[in-house]
Coordinates of C-alpha atoms in Angstrom, one line a residue:
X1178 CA 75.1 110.1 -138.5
X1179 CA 76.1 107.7 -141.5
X1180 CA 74.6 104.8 -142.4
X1181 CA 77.7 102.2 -141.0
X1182 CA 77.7 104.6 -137.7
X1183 CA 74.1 103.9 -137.1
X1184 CA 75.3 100.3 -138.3
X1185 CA 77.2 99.3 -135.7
X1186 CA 75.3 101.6 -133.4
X1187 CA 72.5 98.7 -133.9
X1188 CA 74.5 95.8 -133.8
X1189 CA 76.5 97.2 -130.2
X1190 CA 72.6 97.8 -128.8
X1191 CA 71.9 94.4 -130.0
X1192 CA 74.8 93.0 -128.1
X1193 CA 74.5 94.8 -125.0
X1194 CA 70.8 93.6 -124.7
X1195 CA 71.8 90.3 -124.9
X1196 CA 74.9 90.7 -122.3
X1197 CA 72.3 92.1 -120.4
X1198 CA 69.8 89.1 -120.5
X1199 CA 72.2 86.7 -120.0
X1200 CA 73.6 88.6 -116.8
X1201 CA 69.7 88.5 -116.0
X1202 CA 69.0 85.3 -116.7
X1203 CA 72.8 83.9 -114.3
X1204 CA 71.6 86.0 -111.7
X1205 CA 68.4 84.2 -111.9
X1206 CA 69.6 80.6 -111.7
X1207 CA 72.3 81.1 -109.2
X1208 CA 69.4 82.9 -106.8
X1209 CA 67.3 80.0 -107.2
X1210 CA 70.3 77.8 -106.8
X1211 CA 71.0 79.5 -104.0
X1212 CA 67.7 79.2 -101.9
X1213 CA 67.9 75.1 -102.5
X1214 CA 70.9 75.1 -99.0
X1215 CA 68.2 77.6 -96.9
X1216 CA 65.2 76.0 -95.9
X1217 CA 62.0 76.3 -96.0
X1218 CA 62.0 73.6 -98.8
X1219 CA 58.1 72.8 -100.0
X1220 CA 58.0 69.3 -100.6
X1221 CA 54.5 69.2 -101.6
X1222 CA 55.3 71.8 -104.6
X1223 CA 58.4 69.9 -105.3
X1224 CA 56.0 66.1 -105.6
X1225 CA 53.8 67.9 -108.0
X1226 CA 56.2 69.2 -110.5
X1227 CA 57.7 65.7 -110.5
X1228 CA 54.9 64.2 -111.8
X1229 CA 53.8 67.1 -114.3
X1230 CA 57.1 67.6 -115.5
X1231 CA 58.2 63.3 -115.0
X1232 CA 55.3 61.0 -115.0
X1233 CA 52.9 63.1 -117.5
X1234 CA 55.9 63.9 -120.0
X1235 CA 56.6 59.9 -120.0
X1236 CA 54.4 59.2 -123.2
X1237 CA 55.6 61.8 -125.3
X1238 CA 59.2 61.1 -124.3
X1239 CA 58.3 57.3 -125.0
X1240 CA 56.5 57.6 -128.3
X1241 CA 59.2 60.1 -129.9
X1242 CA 61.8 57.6 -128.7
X1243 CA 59.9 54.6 -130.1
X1244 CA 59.8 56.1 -133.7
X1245 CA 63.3 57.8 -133.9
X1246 CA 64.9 54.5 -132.7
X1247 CA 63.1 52.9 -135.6
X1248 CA 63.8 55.2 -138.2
X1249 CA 67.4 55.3 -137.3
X1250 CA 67.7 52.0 -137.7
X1251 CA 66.1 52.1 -141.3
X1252 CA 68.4 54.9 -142.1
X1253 CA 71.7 53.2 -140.5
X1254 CA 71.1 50.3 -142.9
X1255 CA 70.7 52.3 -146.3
X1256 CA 73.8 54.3 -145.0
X1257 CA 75.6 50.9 -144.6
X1258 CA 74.8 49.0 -147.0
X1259 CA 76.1 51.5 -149.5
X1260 CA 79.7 49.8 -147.8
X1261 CA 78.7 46.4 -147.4
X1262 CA 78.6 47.4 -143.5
X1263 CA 74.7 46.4 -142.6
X1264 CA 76.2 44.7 -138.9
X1265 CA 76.5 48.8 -137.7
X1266 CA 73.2 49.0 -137.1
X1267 CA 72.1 47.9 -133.6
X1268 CA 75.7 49.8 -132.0
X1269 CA 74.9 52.8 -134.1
X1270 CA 71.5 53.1 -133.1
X1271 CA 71.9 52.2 -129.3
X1272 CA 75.5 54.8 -129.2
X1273 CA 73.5 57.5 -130.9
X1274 CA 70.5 57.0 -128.8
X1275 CA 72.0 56.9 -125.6
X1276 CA 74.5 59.9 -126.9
X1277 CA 72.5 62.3 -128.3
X1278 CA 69.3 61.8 -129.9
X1279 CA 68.0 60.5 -126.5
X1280 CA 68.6 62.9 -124.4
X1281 CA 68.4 65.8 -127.0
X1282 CA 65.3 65.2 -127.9
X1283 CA 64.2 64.0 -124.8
X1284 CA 65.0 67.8 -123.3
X1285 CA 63.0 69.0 -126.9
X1286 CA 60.1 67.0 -126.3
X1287 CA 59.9 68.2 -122.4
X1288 CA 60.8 72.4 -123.2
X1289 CA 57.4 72.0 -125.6
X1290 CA 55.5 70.5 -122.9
X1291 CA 56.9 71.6 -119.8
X1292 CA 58.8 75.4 -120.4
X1293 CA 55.1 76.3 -122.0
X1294 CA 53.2 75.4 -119.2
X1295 CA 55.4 76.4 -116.5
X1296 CA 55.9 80.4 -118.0
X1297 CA 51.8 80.3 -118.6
X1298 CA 51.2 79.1 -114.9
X1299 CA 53.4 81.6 -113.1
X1300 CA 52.7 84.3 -115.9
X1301 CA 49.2 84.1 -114.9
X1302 CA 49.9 84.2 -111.3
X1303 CA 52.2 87.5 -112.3
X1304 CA 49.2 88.8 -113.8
X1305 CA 46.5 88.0 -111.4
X1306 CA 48.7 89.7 -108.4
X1307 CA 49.2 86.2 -106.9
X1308 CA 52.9 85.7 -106.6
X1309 CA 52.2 89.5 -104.8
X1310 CA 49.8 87.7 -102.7
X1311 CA 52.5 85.0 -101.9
X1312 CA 54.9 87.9 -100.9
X1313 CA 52.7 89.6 -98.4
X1314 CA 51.9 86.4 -96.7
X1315 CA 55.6 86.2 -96.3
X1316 CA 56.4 83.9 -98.9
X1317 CA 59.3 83.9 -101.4
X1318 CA 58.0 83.1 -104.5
X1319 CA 61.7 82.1 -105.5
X1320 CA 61.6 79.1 -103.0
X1321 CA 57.9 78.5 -103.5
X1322 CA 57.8 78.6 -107.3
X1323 CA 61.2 78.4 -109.0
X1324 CA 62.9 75.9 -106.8
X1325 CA 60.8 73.5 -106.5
X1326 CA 60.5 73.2 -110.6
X1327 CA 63.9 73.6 -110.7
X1328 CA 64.9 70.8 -108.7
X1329 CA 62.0 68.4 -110.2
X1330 CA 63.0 68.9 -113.4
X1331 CA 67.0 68.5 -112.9
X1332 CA 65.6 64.8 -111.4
X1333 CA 63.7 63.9 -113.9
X1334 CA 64.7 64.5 -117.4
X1335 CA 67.8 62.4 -116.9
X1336 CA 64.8 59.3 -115.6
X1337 CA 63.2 60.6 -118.6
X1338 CA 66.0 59.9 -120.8
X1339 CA 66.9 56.6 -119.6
X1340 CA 63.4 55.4 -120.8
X1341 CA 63.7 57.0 -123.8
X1342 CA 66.9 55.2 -124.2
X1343 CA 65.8 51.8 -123.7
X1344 CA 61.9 52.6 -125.6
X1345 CA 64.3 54.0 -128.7
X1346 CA 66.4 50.8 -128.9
X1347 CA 63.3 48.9 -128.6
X1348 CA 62.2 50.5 -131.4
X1349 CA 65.7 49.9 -133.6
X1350 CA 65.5 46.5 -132.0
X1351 CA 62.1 45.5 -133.5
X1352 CA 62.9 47.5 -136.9
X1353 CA 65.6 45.3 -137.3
X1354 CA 64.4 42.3 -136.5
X1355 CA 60.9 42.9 -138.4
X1356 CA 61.6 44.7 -141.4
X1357 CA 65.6 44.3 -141.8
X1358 CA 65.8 40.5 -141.0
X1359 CA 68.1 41.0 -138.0
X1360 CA 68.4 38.2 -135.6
X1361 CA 67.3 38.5 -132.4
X1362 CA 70.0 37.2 -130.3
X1363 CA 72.7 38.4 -133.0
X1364 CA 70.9 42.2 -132.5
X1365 CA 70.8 42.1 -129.0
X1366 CA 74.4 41.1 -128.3
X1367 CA 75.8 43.2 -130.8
X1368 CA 74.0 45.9 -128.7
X1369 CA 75.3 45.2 -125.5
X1370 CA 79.1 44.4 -126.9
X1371 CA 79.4 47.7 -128.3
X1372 CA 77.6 49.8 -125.7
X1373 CA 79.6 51.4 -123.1
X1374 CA 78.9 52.9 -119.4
X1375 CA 80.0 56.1 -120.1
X1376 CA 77.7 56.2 -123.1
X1377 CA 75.3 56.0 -121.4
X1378 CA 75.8 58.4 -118.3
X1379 CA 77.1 61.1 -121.0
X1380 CA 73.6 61.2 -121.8
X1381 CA 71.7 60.8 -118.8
X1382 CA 73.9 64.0 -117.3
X1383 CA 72.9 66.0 -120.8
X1384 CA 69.3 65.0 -119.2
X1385 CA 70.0 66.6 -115.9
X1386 CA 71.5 69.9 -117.2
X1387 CA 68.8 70.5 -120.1
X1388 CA 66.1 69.7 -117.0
X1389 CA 67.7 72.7 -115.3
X1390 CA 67.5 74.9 -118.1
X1391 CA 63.7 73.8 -119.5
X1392 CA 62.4 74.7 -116.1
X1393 CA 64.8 77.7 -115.4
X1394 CA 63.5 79.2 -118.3
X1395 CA 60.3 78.4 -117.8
X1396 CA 60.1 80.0 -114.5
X1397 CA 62.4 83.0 -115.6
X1398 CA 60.0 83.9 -118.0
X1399 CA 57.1 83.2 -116.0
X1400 CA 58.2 86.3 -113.5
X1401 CA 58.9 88.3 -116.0
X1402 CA 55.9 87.9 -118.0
X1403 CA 54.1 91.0 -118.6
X1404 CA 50.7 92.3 -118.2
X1405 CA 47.7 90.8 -119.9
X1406 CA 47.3 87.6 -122.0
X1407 CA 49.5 89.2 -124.9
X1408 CA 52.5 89.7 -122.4
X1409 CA 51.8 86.0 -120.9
X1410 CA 51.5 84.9 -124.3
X1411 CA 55.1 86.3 -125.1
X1412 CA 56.3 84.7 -122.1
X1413 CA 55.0 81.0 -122.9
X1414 CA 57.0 81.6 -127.1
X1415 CA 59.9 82.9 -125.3
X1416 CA 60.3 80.0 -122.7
X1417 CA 60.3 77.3 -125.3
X1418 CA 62.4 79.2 -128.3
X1419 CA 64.9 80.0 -125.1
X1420 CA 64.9 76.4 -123.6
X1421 CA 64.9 74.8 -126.9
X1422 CA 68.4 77.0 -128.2
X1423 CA 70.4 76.8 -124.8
X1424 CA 69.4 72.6 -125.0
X1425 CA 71.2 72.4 -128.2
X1426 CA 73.7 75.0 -127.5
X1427 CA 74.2 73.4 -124.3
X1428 CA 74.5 70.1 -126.0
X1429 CA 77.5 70.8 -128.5
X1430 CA 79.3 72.5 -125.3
X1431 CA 78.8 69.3 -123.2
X1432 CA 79.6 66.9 -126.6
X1433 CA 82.6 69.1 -126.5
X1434 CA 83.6 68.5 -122.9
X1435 CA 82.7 64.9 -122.9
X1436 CA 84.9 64.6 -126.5
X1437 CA 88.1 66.0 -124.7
X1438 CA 87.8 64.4 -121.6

């Protein structure tokens, strides 16, 4: 075989194990998807991934909101005053929060925290025999583990992002008015002039679908994590590097969509 046979010979295995995991991966979501019209539903699972994957991912959300609204603003201003337009500031840094840093790296922030955890816990249970256990005692895992996560964390990234939103505004807000001589009532209206509905809901629906995909991927990985701690290991690297591509992937399709409509 020559060398560009066993070229392309790679590069069509390549592609066909990638097909292949996406097919795996669709077939995944739409079966958990699925199971959310066909009761049982377990509420109690469901309250406990809120507030791991909501309430406990609130500071992180908060702080990296905080310090990117402020170092936007600082950046926005050198930008503009380059043009003699310093007055962007607060709209620029309260469209491109609520846009596209917020809920970006909002869904970032959450796929380190939440994807990780998520893969390790049912990786564990994959490798202790408990999601076996679960089975026997008539239990679909996919309902009692995947759904539940699912669901939580399609809820509350987009809460999530709203926060961030107003904590990174905040933060441009009192850059502005601390460091940039901004006035306070001049900052704020120019905020609120500029800043539209639909900005704001074009991000807080980027929340909701990178929520789906941090616990999706979390939990896909999570079942198919293999044995010992070096294959639950594998599954925690592959949760995040997967969540954290589709989220930006995800976000130049939906910047796309929202562009043209």
């Amino acid at each position: 075989m020559s060398a560009l046979a066993r070229l392309l010979a790679a590069i069509g295995r390549a592609v066909i194990t990638a097909l292949a995991g996406v097919g795996r991966v669709t077939l995944y979501a739409t079966d958990a998807v699925s199971h959310l019209a066909r009761p049982p539903f377990y509420w109690r699972e469901f309250g406990h991934a809120l507030v791991q994957i909501g309430w406990l991912s609130l500071p992180v959300v908060g702080m990296t909101a905080l310090f990117t609204g402020g170092a936007l603003a600082l950046q926005i201003y050198a930008g503009g005053a380059r043009f003699n337009a310093e007055t962007v500031v607060p709209s620029i840094v309260a469209i491109g929060l609520t846009r596209e840093l917020g809920p970006v790296l909002g869904g970032l922030m959450v796929a380190a925290r939440v994807a990780s955890s998520i893969a390790a816990e049912i990786g564990t249970m994959k490798v202790t025999e408990q999601i076996d256990a679960l089975t026997t005692l008539s239990t679909n895992p996919m309902k009692y583990l995947t759904l539940p996560r699912v669901l939580a964390a399609t809820l509350a990234l987009p809460l999530l992002v709203a926060v961030g939103d107003a904590i990174g505004i905040m933060g441009g807000f009192m850059v502005g008015v601390g460091r940039l001589d901004f006035g306070p009532g001049t900052y704020l209206k120019t905020t609120i002039d500029f800043l539209e509905t639909w900005d704001v809901v074009s991000g807080l629906i980027k929340g909701a679908v990178f929520g789906f995909i941090v616990a999706l991927m979390g939990c896909y990985h999570g079942m198919n994590s293999g044995r010992g701690a070096q294959g639950v290991g594998r599954a925690t690297k592959s949760a995040v590097v997967a969540s954290s591509v589709l989220i930006l992937a995800a976000n130049y399709v939906l910047t796309e969509v929202f562009f043209s409509a």
